[in-house]
Structures are given as C-alpha cells and as structure tokens.
C-alpha cells in the first residue's frame, strides 16, 4: 500500500508540474486569470505531491530533504499568489 501512495503522489506532482508549466506559458486562447489559476493549482498539486512523497520515506535521506524543500518552495509560491495577488500585479 505504501508504494501505491508514493506512486500516486508522484503522479499528482507530475500533473501539477504540467499545469504550472501551462500557467507560465504565453497562451492567447486563455485569459490572464485562467493562466494564473492554472499556475496556482499546479503549484498546490506539486506541494501536495512532494509533501506526501516526503512523508512516505521513513529515514532521513537527501531525497526526503529534497522533496521537503520542493514542497516548501511550491507552498511559498502558491501562498504568494493568494496573499499578495494585488501587490504582484502592481509590480
């Protein structure tokens, strides 16, 4: 069961990475809000996937530390979209 959870979390991370990449690309068919929302959802999925991966590893390894750092980084990016949306737009 543990292996299945880790595999599922990797797929969640992959989907998040794809959505964030689409959100960071120039699209003429998507509105600016849709692009921002894709980037936000992508970063949230990446943070969740990384957090679950790190949680599944029992011993402290560089892989676990790396996934924890990635989860923190994606959480910071997603939080900045939510908390500082007005300031980001003005800058």
PDB file of N, CA and C in Angstrom:
ATOM      1  N   UNK A   1       0.821  -1.200   0.000  1.00  0.00           N
ATOM      2  CA  UNK A   1       0.000   0.000   0.000  1.00  0.00           C
ATOM      3  C   UNK A   1       0.863   1.262   0.000  1.00  0.00           C
ATOM      4  N   UNK A   2       1.945   1.226   0.750  1.00  0.00           N
ATOM      5  CA  UNK A   2       2.824   2.386   0.854  1.00  0.00           C
ATOM      6  C   UNK A   2       3.383   2.767  -0.513  1.00  0.00           C
ATOM      7  N   UNK A   3       3.759   1.773  -1.297  1.00  0.00           N
ATOM      8  CA  UNK A   3       4.310   2.020  -2.628  1.00  0.00           C
ATOM      9  C   UNK A   3       3.266   2.672  -3.529  1.00  0.00           C
ATOM     10  N   UNK A   4       2.023   2.258  -3.414  1.00  0.00           N
ATOM     11  CA  UNK A   4       0.950   2.832  -4.232  1.00  0.00           C
ATOM     12  C   UNK A   4       0.724   4.303  -3.890  1.00  0.00           C
ATOM     13  N   UNK A   5       0.801   4.628  -2.612  1.00  0.00           N
ATOM     14  CA  UNK A   5       0.624   6.022  -2.196  1.00  0.00           C
ATOM     15  C   UNK A   5       1.742   6.880  -2.762  1.00  0.00           C
ATOM     16  N   UNK A   6       2.962   6.381  -2.706  1.00  0.00           N
ATOM     17  CA  UNK A   6       4.087   7.137  -3.235  1.00  0.00           C
ATOM     18  C   UNK A   6       3.981   7.315  -4.758  1.00  0.00           C
ATOM     19  N   UNK A   7       3.559   6.273  -5.453  1.00  0.00           N
ATOM     20  CA  UNK A   7       3.380   6.376  -6.912  1.00  0.00           C
ATOM     21  C   UNK A   7       2.274   7.373  -7.237  1.00  0.00           C
ATOM     22  N   UNK A   8       1.171   7.323  -6.500  1.00  0.00           N
ATOM     23  CA  UNK A   8       0.074   8.274  -6.728  1.00  0.00           C
ATOM     24  C   UNK A   8       0.535   9.702  -6.468  1.00  0.00           C
ATOM     25  N   UNK A   9       1.349   9.903  -5.431  1.00  0.00           N
ATOM     26  CA  UNK A   9       1.829  11.255  -5.132  1.00  0.00           C
ATOM     27  C   UNK A   9       2.763  11.770  -6.221  1.00  0.00           C
ATOM     28  N   UNK A  10       3.512  10.883  -6.836  1.00  0.00           N
ATOM     29  CA  UNK A  10       4.366  11.292  -7.955  1.00  0.00           C
ATOM     30  C   UNK A  10       3.510  11.748  -9.126  1.00  0.00           C
ATOM     31  N   UNK A  11       2.419  11.038  -9.397  1.00  0.00           N
ATOM     32  CA  UNK A  11       1.531  11.438 -10.493  1.00  0.00           C
ATOM     33  C   UNK A  11       0.841  12.764 -10.202  1.00  0.00           C
ATOM     34  N   UNK A  12       0.480  13.000  -8.946  1.00  0.00           N
ATOM     35  CA  UNK A  12      -0.095  14.298  -8.572  1.00  0.00           C
ATOM     36  C   UNK A  12       0.919  15.400  -8.826  1.00  0.00           C
ATOM     37  N   UNK A  13       2.165  15.147  -8.469  1.00  0.00           N
ATOM     38  CA  UNK A  13       3.230  16.118  -8.699  1.00  0.00           C
ATOM     39  C   UNK A  13       3.436  16.360 -10.195  1.00  0.00           C
ATOM     40  N   UNK A  14       3.390  15.314 -10.988  1.00  0.00           N
ATOM     41  CA  UNK A  14       3.562  15.443 -12.437  1.00  0.00           C
ATOM     42  C   UNK A  14       2.448  16.299 -13.040  1.00  0.00           C
ATOM     43  N   UNK A  15       1.216  16.027 -12.641  1.00  0.00           N
ATOM     44  CA  UNK A  15       0.084  16.812 -13.146  1.00  0.00           C
ATOM     45  C   UNK A  15       0.238  18.273 -12.728  1.00  0.00           C
ATOM     46  N   UNK A  16       0.665  18.495 -11.493  1.00  0.00           N
ATOM     47  CA  UNK A  16       0.900  19.863 -11.026  1.00  0.00           C
ATOM     48  C   UNK A  16       1.987  20.568 -11.811  1.00  0.00           C
ATOM     49  N   UNK A  17       3.041  19.850 -12.136  1.00  0.00           N
ATOM     50  CA  UNK A  17       4.128  20.426 -12.922  1.00  0.00           C
ATOM     51  C   UNK A  17       3.646  20.831 -14.307  1.00  0.00           C
ATOM     52  N   UNK A  18       2.840  19.988 -14.919  1.00  0.00           N
ATOM     53  CA  UNK A  18       2.311  20.292 -16.252  1.00  0.00           C
ATOM     54  C   UNK A  18       1.395  21.511 -16.196  1.00  0.00           C
ATOM     55  N   UNK A  19       0.509  21.559 -15.200  1.00  0.00           N
ATOM     56  CA  UNK A  19      -0.398  22.704 -15.075  1.00  0.00           C
ATOM     57  C   UNK A  19       0.364  24.003 -14.805  1.00  0.00           C
ATOM     58  N   UNK A  20       1.381  23.936 -13.950  1.00  0.00           N
ATOM     59  CA  UNK A  20       2.183  25.134 -13.666  1.00  0.00           C
ATOM     60  C   UNK A  20       2.951  25.581 -14.909  1.00  0.00           C
ATOM     61  N   UNK A  21       3.426  24.632 -15.697  1.00  0.00           N
ATOM     62  CA  UNK A  21       4.126  24.980 -16.932  1.00  0.00           C
ATOM     63  C   UNK A  21       3.189  25.656 -17.923  1.00  0.00           C
ATOM     64  N   UNK A  22       1.980  25.143 -18.029  1.00  0.00           N
ATOM     65  CA  UNK A  22       0.985  25.776 -18.904  1.00  0.00           C
ATOM     66  C   UNK A  22       0.663  27.172 -18.382  1.00  0.00           C
ATOM     67  N   UNK A  23       0.551  27.300 -17.062  1.00  0.00           N
ATOM     68  CA  UNK A  23       0.262  28.590 -16.458  1.00  0.00           C
ATOM     69  C   UNK A  23       1.373  29.607 -16.617  1.00  0.00           C
ATOM     70  N   UNK A  24       2.587  29.153 -16.844  1.00  0.00           N
ATOM     71  CA  UNK A  24       3.718  30.061 -17.031  1.00  0.00           C
ATOM     72  C   UNK A  24       4.047  30.299 -18.493  1.00  0.00           C
ATOM     73  N   UNK A  25       3.243  29.752 -19.386  1.00  0.00           N
ATOM     74  CA  UNK A  25       3.452  29.918 -20.819  1.00  0.00           C
ATOM     75  C   UNK A  25       2.512  30.996 -21.362  1.00  0.00           C
ATOM     76  N   UNK A  26       2.858  31.503 -22.514  1.00  0.00           N
ATOM     77  CA  UNK A  26       2.028  32.512 -23.156  1.00  0.00           C
ATOM     78  C   UNK A  26       0.953  31.814 -23.975  1.00  0.00           C
ATOM     79  N   UNK A  27      -0.295  32.079 -23.633  1.00  0.00           N
ATOM     80  CA  UNK A  27      -1.430  31.475 -24.319  1.00  0.00           C
ATOM     81  C   UNK A  27      -2.387  32.578 -24.739  1.00  0.00           C
ATOM     82  N   UNK A  28      -2.673  32.632 -25.991  1.00  0.00           N
ATOM     83  CA  UNK A  28      -3.613  33.638 -26.476  1.00  0.00           C
ATOM     84  C   UNK A  28      -5.060  33.178 -26.321  1.00  0.00           C
ATOM     85  N   UNK A  29      -5.277  31.887 -26.145  1.00  0.00           N
ATOM     86  CA  UNK A  29      -6.644  31.379 -26.028  1.00  0.00           C
ATOM     87  C   UNK A  29      -7.147  31.403 -24.590  1.00  0.00           C
ATOM     88  N   UNK A  30      -6.245  31.551 -23.617  1.00  0.00           N
ATOM     89  CA  UNK A  30      -6.634  31.589 -22.213  1.00  0.00           C
ATOM     90  C   UNK A  30      -6.544  33.014 -21.686  1.00  0.00           C
ATOM     91  N   UNK A  31      -7.466  33.359 -20.789  1.00  0.00           N
ATOM     92  CA  UNK A  31      -7.417  34.688 -20.171  1.00  0.00           C
ATOM     93  C   UNK A  31      -6.296  34.727 -19.135  1.00  0.00           C
ATOM     94  N   UNK A  32      -5.972  35.934 -18.708  1.00  0.00           N
ATOM     95  CA  UNK A  32      -4.900  36.101 -17.719  1.00  0.00           C
ATOM     96  C   UNK A  32      -5.270  35.423 -16.402  1.00  0.00           C
ATOM     97  N   UNK A  33      -6.539  35.513 -16.018  1.00  0.00           N
ATOM     98  CA  UNK A  33      -6.985  34.856 -14.787  1.00  0.00           C
ATOM     99  C   UNK A  33      -6.896  33.341 -14.890  1.00  0.00           C
ATOM    100  N   UNK A  34      -7.240  32.794 -16.032  1.00  0.00           N
ATOM    101  CA  UNK A  34      -7.163  31.347 -16.218  1.00  0.00           C
ATOM    102  C   UNK A  34      -5.720  30.863 -16.134  1.00  0.00           C
ATOM    103  N   UNK A  35      -4.815  31.627 -16.706  1.00  0.00           N
ATOM    104  CA  UNK A  35      -3.393  31.261 -16.665  1.00  0.00           C
ATOM    105  C   UNK A  35      -2.881  31.306 -15.225  1.00  0.00           C
ATOM    106  N   UNK A  36      -3.251  32.345 -14.477  1.00  0.00           N
ATOM    107  CA  UNK A  36      -2.830  32.445 -13.069  1.00  0.00           C
ATOM    108  C   UNK A  36      -3.408  31.304 -12.250  1.00  0.00           C
ATOM    109  N   UNK A  37      -4.671  30.964 -12.511  1.00  0.00           N
ATOM    110  CA  UNK A  37      -5.294  29.872 -11.774  1.00  0.00           C
ATOM    111  C   UNK A  37      -4.627  28.532 -12.071  1.00  0.00           C
ATOM    112  N   UNK A  38      -4.240  28.312 -13.320  1.00  0.00           N
ATOM    113  CA  UNK A  38      -3.520  27.082 -13.663  1.00  0.00           C
ATOM    114  C   UNK A  38      -2.191  27.007 -12.917  1.00  0.00           C
ATOM    115  N   UNK A  39      -1.490  28.126 -12.853  1.00  0.00           N
ATOM    116  CA  UNK A  39      -0.210  28.156 -12.150  1.00  0.00           C
ATOM    117  C   UNK A  39      -0.412  27.905 -10.655  1.00  0.00           C
ATOM    118  N   UNK A  40      -1.443  28.513 -10.079  1.00  0.00           N
ATOM    119  CA  UNK A  40      -1.732  28.319  -8.658  1.00  0.00           C
ATOM    120  C   UNK A  40      -2.083  26.863  -8.368  1.00  0.00           C
ATOM    121  N   UNK A  41      -2.996  26.297  -9.128  1.00  0.00           N
ATOM    122  CA  UNK A  41      -3.404  24.902  -8.916  1.00  0.00           C
ATOM    123  C   UNK A  41      -2.215  23.967  -9.132  1.00  0.00           C
ATOM    124  N   UNK A  42      -1.412  24.253 -10.141  1.00  0.00           N
ATOM    125  CA  UNK A  42      -0.230  23.437 -10.396  1.00  0.00           C
ATOM    126  C   UNK A  42       0.738  23.435  -9.230  1.00  0.00           C
ATOM    127  N   UNK A  43       0.985  24.607  -8.650  1.00  0.00           N
ATOM    128  CA  UNK A  43       1.897  24.686  -7.509  1.00  0.00           C
ATOM    129  C   UNK A  43       1.322  24.012  -6.271  1.00  0.00           C
ATOM    130  N   UNK A  44       0.022  24.109  -6.076  1.00  0.00           N
ATOM    131  CA  UNK A  44      -0.606  23.425  -4.938  1.00  0.00           C
ATOM    132  C   UNK A  44      -0.482  21.907  -5.107  1.00  0.00           C
ATOM    133  N   UNK A  45      -0.737  21.409  -6.310  1.00  0.00           N
ATOM    134  CA  UNK A  45      -0.604  19.968  -6.553  1.00  0.00           C
ATOM    135  C   UNK A  45       0.841  19.506  -6.383  1.00  0.00           C
ATOM    136  N   UNK A  46       1.785  20.307  -6.849  1.00  0.00           N
ATOM    137  CA  UNK A  46       3.191  19.950  -6.673  1.00  0.00           C
ATOM    138  C   UNK A  46       3.552  19.908  -5.188  1.00  0.00           C
ATOM    139  N   UNK A  47       3.102  20.894  -4.426  1.00  0.00           N
ATOM    140  CA  UNK A  47       3.402  20.922  -2.993  1.00  0.00           C
ATOM    141  C   UNK A  47       2.801  19.702  -2.294  1.00  0.00           C
ATOM    142  N   UNK A  48       1.557  19.380  -2.653  1.00  0.00           N
ATOM    143  CA  UNK A  48       0.901  18.219  -2.041  1.00  0.00           C
ATOM    144  C   UNK A  48       1.623  16.924  -2.397  1.00  0.00           C
ATOM    145  N   UNK A  49       1.944  16.755  -3.673  1.00  0.00           N
ATOM    146  CA  UNK A  49       2.640  15.544  -4.108  1.00  0.00           C
ATOM    147  C   UNK A  49       3.993  15.384  -3.441  1.00  0.00           C
ATOM    148  N   UNK A  50       4.744  16.476  -3.348  1.00  0.00           N
ATOM    149  CA  UNK A  50       6.050  16.421  -2.692  1.00  0.00           C
ATOM    150  C   UNK A  50       5.926  16.132  -1.201  1.00  0.00           C
ATOM    151  N   UNK A  51       4.936  16.733  -0.546  1.00  0.00           N
ATOM    152  CA  UNK A  51       4.750  16.506   0.883  1.00  0.00           C
ATOM    153  C   UNK A  51       4.409  15.046   1.172  1.00  0.00           C
ATOM    154  N   UNK A  52       3.549  14.460   0.346  1.00  0.00           N
ATOM    155  CA  UNK A  52       3.190  13.049   0.538  1.00  0.00           C
ATOM    156  C   UNK A  52       4.407  12.156   0.286  1.00  0.00           C
ATOM    157  N   UNK A  53       5.182  12.481  -0.753  1.00  0.00           N
ATOM    158  CA  UNK A  53       6.393  11.695  -1.027  1.00  0.00           C
ATOM    159  C   UNK A  53       7.347  11.743   0.157  1.00  0.00           C
ATOM    160  N   UNK A  54       7.575  12.922   0.700  1.00  0.00           N
ATOM    161  CA  UNK A  54       8.492  13.063   1.838  1.00  0.00           C
ATOM    162  C   UNK A  54       7.962  12.309   3.051  1.00  0.00           C
ATOM    163  N   UNK A  55       6.657  12.350   3.253  1.00  0.00           N
ATOM    164  CA  UNK A  55       6.049  11.675   4.394  1.00  0.00           C
ATOM    165  C   UNK A  55       6.175  10.153   4.288  1.00  0.00           C
ATOM    166  N   UNK A  56       6.195   9.626   3.083  1.00  0.00           N
ATOM    167  CA  UNK A  56       6.267   8.179   2.879  1.00  0.00           C
ATOM    168  C   UNK A  56       7.659   7.618   3.157  1.00  0.00           C
ATOM    169  N   UNK A  57       8.664   8.456   3.173  1.00  0.00           N
ATOM    170  CA  UNK A  57      10.034   7.982   3.404  1.00  0.00           C
ATOM    171  C   UNK A  57      10.316   7.979   4.899  1.00  0.00           C
ATOM    172  N   UNK A  58      10.692   6.816   5.411  1.00  0.00           N
ATOM    173  CA  UNK A  58      10.855   6.651   6.853  1.00  0.00           C
ATOM    174  C   UNK A  58      12.166   7.210   7.382  1.00  0.00           C
ATOM    175  N   UNK A  59      13.246   7.053   6.632  1.00  0.00           N
ATOM    176  CA  UNK A  59      14.537   7.540   7.104  1.00  0.00           C
ATOM    177  C   UNK A  59      14.864   8.877   6.444  1.00  0.00           C
ATOM    178  N   UNK A  60      15.688   9.645   7.122  1.00  0.00           N
ATOM    179  CA  UNK A  60      16.098  10.944   6.590  1.00  0.00           C
ATOM    180  C   UNK A  60      17.211  10.718   5.564  1.00  0.00           C
ATOM    181  N   UNK A  61      16.909  11.057   4.326  1.00  0.00           N
ATOM    182  CA  UNK A  61      17.880  10.946   3.246  1.00  0.00           C
ATOM    183  C   UNK A  61      17.889  12.275   2.487  1.00  0.00           C
ATOM    184  N   UNK A  62      18.824  12.401   1.573  1.00  0.00           N
ATOM    185  CA  UNK A  62      18.854  13.611   0.749  1.00  0.00           C
ATOM    186  C   UNK A  62      17.597  13.694  -0.120  1.00  0.00           C
ATOM    187  N   UNK A  63      17.067  12.555  -0.533  1.00  0.00           N
ATOM    188  CA  UNK A  63      15.833  12.546  -1.319  1.00  0.00           C
ATOM    189  C   UNK A  63      14.668  13.111  -0.510  1.00  0.00           C
ATOM    190  N   UNK A  64      14.561  12.695   0.748  1.00  0.00           N
ATOM    191  CA  UNK A  64      13.488  13.197   1.612  1.00  0.00           C
ATOM    192  C   UNK A  64      13.650  14.690   1.851  1.00  0.00           C
ATOM    193  N   UNK A  65      14.858  15.116   2.135  1.00  0.00           N
ATOM    194  CA  UNK A  65      15.116  16.546   2.357  1.00  0.00           C
ATOM    195  C   UNK A  65      14.796  17.342   1.098  1.00  0.00           C
ATOM    196  N   UNK A  66      15.156  16.810  -0.064  1.00  0.00           N
ATOM    197  CA  UNK A  66      14.880  17.489  -1.332  1.00  0.00           C
ATOM    198  C   UNK A  66      13.396  17.641  -1.600  1.00  0.00           C
ATOM    199  N   UNK A  67      12.624  16.585  -1.323  1.00  0.00           N
ATOM    200  CA  UNK A  67      11.179  16.685  -1.551  1.00  0.00           C
ATOM    201  C   UNK A  67      10.531  17.631  -0.550  1.00  0.00           C
ATOM    202  N   UNK A  68      11.074  17.691   0.668  1.00  0.00           N
ATOM    203  CA  UNK A  68      10.560  18.653   1.644  1.00  0.00           C
ATOM    204  C   UNK A  68      10.837  20.089   1.195  1.00  0.00           C
ATOM    205  N   UNK A  69      12.019  20.326   0.685  1.00  0.00           N
ATOM    206  CA  UNK A  69      12.367  21.662   0.193  1.00  0.00           C
ATOM    207  C   UNK A  69      11.484  22.040  -0.988  1.00  0.00           C
ATOM    208  N   UNK A  70      11.247  21.100  -1.895  1.00  0.00           N
ATOM    209  CA  UNK A  70      10.359  21.369  -3.028  1.00  0.00           C
ATOM    210  C   UNK A  70       8.945  21.680  -2.552  1.00  0.00           C
ATOM    211  N   UNK A  71       8.454  20.936  -1.580  1.00  0.00           N
ATOM    212  CA  UNK A  71       7.110  21.180  -1.052  1.00  0.00           C
ATOM    213  C   UNK A  71       7.019  22.573  -0.429  1.00  0.00           C
ATOM    214  N   UNK A  72       8.043  22.960   0.299  1.00  0.00           N
ATOM    215  CA  UNK A  72       8.065  24.294   0.904  1.00  0.00           C
ATOM    216  C   UNK A  72       8.097  25.367  -0.172  1.00  0.00           C
ATOM    217  N   UNK A  73       8.920  25.170  -1.188  1.00  0.00           N
ATOM    218  CA  UNK A  73       9.017  26.149  -2.273  1.00  0.00           C
ATOM    219  C   UNK A  73       7.706  26.317  -3.013  1.00  0.00           C
ATOM    220  N   UNK A  74       7.040  25.217  -3.340  1.00  0.00           N
ATOM    221  CA  UNK A  74       5.750  25.306  -4.025  1.00  0.00           C
ATOM    222  C   UNK A  74       4.683  25.940  -3.132  1.00  0.00           C
ATOM    223  N   UNK A  75       4.751  25.670  -1.837  1.00  0.00           N
ATOM    224  CA  UNK A  75       3.811  26.281  -0.907  1.00  0.00           C
ATOM    225  C   UNK A  75       4.015  27.793  -0.836  1.00  0.00           C
ATOM    226  N   UNK A  76       5.259  28.229  -0.833  1.00  0.00           N
ATOM    227  CA  UNK A  76       5.549  29.666  -0.812  1.00  0.00           C
ATOM    228  C   UNK A  76       5.029  30.341  -2.077  1.00  0.00           C
ATOM    229  N   UNK A  77       5.247  29.717  -3.229  1.00  0.00           N
ATOM    230  CA  UNK A  77       4.763  30.285  -4.493  1.00  0.00           C
ATOM    231  C   UNK A  77       3.243  30.363  -4.495  1.00  0.00           C
ATOM    232  N   UNK A  78       2.572  29.281  -4.082  1.00  0.00           N
ATOM    233  CA  UNK A  78       1.107  29.275  -4.052  1.00  0.00           C
ATOM    234  C   UNK A  78       0.584  30.310  -3.055  1.00  0.00           C
ATOM    235  N   UNK A  79       1.231  30.419  -1.910  1.00  0.00           N
ATOM    236  CA  UNK A  79       0.820  31.409  -0.912  1.00  0.00           C
ATOM    237  C   UNK A  79       0.974  32.824  -1.421  1.00  0.00           C
ATOM    238  N   UNK A  80       2.031  33.075  -2.169  1.00  0.00           N
ATOM    239  CA  UNK A  80       2.232  34.433  -2.694  1.00  0.00           C
ATOM    240  C   UNK A  80       1.133  34.803  -3.683  1.00  0.00           C
ATOM    241  N   UNK A  81       0.658  33.837  -4.451  1.00  0.00           N
ATOM    242  CA  UNK A  81      -0.462  34.105  -5.361  1.00  0.00           C
ATOM    243  C   UNK A  81      -1.716  34.474  -4.583  1.00  0.00           C
ATOM    244  N   UNK A  82      -1.934  33.796  -3.474  1.00  0.00           N
ATOM    245  CA  UNK A  82      -3.151  34.015  -2.699  1.00  0.00           C
ATOM    246  C   UNK A  82      -3.051  35.280  -1.842  1.00  0.00           C
ATOM    247  N   UNK A  83      -1.948  35.434  -1.125  1.00  0.00           N
ATOM    248  CA  UNK A  83      -1.835  36.520  -0.156  1.00  0.00           C
ATOM    249  C   UNK A  83      -1.449  37.861  -0.764  1.00  0.00           C
ATOM    250  N   UNK A  84      -0.618  37.834  -1.792  1.00  0.00           N
ATOM    251  CA  UNK A  84      -0.075  39.082  -2.323  1.00  0.00           C
ATOM    252  C   UNK A  84      -0.488  39.326  -3.766  1.00  0.00           C
ATOM    253  N   UNK A  85      -1.666  38.878  -4.139  1.00  0.00           N
ATOM    254  CA  UNK A  85      -2.109  38.991  -5.536  1.00  0.00           C
ATOM    255  C   UNK A  85      -2.114  40.437  -6.026  1.00  0.00           C
ATOM    256  N   UNK A  86      -2.634  41.341  -5.231  1.00  0.00           N
ATOM    257  CA  UNK A  86      -2.697  42.744  -5.653  1.00  0.00           C
ATOM    258  C   UNK A  86      -1.307  43.353  -5.789  1.00  0.00           C
ATOM    259  N   UNK A  87      -0.412  43.046  -4.854  1.00  0.00           N
ATOM    260  CA  UNK A  87       0.938  43.598  -4.913  1.00  0.00           C
ATOM    261  C   UNK A  87       1.723  43.018  -6.089  1.00  0.00           C
ATOM    262  N   UNK A  88       1.524  41.746  -6.400  1.00  0.00           N
ATOM    263  CA  UNK A  88       2.232  41.139  -7.530  1.00  0.00           C
ATOM    264  C   UNK A  88       1.814  41.775  -8.843  1.00  0.00           C
ATOM    265  N   UNK A  89       0.529  42.085  -8.972  1.00  0.00           N
ATOM    266  CA  UNK A  89       0.039  42.698 -10.196  1.00  0.00           C
ATOM    267  C   UNK A  89       0.586  44.095 -10.381  1.00  0.00           C
ATOM    268  N   UNK A  90       0.742  44.829  -9.281  1.00  0.00           N
ATOM    269  CA  UNK A  90       1.213  46.208  -9.398  1.00  0.00           C
ATOM    270  C   UNK A  90       2.708  46.273  -9.707  1.00  0.00           C
ATOM    271  N   UNK A  91       3.463  45.262  -9.351  1.00  0.00           N
ATOM    272  CA  UNK A  91       4.898  45.275  -9.587  1.00  0.00           C
ATOM    273  C   UNK A  91       5.203  44.606 -10.896  1.00  0.00           C
TER     274      UNK A  91
END
